[in-house]
GROMACS .gro file of C-alpha atoms in nm:
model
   66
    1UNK     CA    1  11.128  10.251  10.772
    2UNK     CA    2  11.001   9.906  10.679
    3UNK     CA    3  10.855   9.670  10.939
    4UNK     CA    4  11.070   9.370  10.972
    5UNK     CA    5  10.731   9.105  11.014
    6UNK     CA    6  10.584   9.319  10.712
    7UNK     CA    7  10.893   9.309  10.452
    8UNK     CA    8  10.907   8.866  10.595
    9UNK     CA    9  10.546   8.839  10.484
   10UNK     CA   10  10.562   9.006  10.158
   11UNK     CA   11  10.913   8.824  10.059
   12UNK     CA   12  10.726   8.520  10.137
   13UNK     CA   13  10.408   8.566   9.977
   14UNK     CA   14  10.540   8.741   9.617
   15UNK     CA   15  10.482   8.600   9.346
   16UNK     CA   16  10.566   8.703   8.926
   17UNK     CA   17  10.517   9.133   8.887
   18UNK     CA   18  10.307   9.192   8.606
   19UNK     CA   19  10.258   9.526   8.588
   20UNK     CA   20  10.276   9.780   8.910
   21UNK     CA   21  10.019  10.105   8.873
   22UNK     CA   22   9.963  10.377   9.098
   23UNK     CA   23   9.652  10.635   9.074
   24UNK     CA   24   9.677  10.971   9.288
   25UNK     CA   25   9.323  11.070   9.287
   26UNK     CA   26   9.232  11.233   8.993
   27UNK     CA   27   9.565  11.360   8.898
   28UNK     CA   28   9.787  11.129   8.736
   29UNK     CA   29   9.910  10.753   8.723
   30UNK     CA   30  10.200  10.580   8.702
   31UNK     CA   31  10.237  10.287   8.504
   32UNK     CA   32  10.573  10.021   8.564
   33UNK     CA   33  10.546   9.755   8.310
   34UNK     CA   34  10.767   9.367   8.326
   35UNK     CA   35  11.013   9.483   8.139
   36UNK     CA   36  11.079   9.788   8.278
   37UNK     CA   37  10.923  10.058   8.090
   38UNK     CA   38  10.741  10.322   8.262
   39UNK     CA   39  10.439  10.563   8.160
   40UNK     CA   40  10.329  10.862   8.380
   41UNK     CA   41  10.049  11.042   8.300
   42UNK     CA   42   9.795  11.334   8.396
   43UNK     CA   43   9.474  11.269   8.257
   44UNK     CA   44   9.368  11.585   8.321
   45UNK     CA   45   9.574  11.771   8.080
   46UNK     CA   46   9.612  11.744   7.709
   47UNK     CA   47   9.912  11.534   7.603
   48UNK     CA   48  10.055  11.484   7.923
   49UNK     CA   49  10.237  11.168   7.918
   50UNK     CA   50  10.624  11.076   8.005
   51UNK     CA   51  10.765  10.749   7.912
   52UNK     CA   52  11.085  10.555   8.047
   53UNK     CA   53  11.249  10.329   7.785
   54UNK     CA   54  11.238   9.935   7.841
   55UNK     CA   55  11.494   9.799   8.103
   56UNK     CA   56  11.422  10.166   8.302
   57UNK     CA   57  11.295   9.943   8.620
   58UNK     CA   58  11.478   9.633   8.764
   59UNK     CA   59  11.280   9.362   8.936
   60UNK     CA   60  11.534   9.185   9.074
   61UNK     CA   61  11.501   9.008   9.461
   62UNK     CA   62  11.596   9.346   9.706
   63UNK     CA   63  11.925   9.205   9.955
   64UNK     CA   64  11.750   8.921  10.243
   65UNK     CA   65  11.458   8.839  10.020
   66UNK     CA   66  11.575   8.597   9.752
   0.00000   0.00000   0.00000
């Protein structure tokens, strides 16, 4: 569960998302681009790459931080 003082902090210090990326070691990454597409990829393995359409993520305020 999310700290109360930690979701206050990050509500009032976001600014514009850009692009979010995560990296699990050497494995794979996952790419979440502004307007919503997704990528997800292994590196490690030949064509091994999963894409989410445009509009797939939603960036909008979560309830209490807006």
């Amino acid at each position: 569960m999310s700290h109360p003082d930690g979701i206050r902090f990050l509500g009032s210090n976001q600014g514009e998302i850009r692009e979010v990326g995560l990296l699990a070691g050497d494995s794979w990454s996952l790419d979440i681009r502004p307007d919503g597409l997704a990528r997800i990829t292994d590196p490690g393995r030949f064509d091994a790459s999963a894409f989410a359409p445009p509009g797939t993520f939603d960036f909008q305020d979560p309830p209490g931080l807006g």
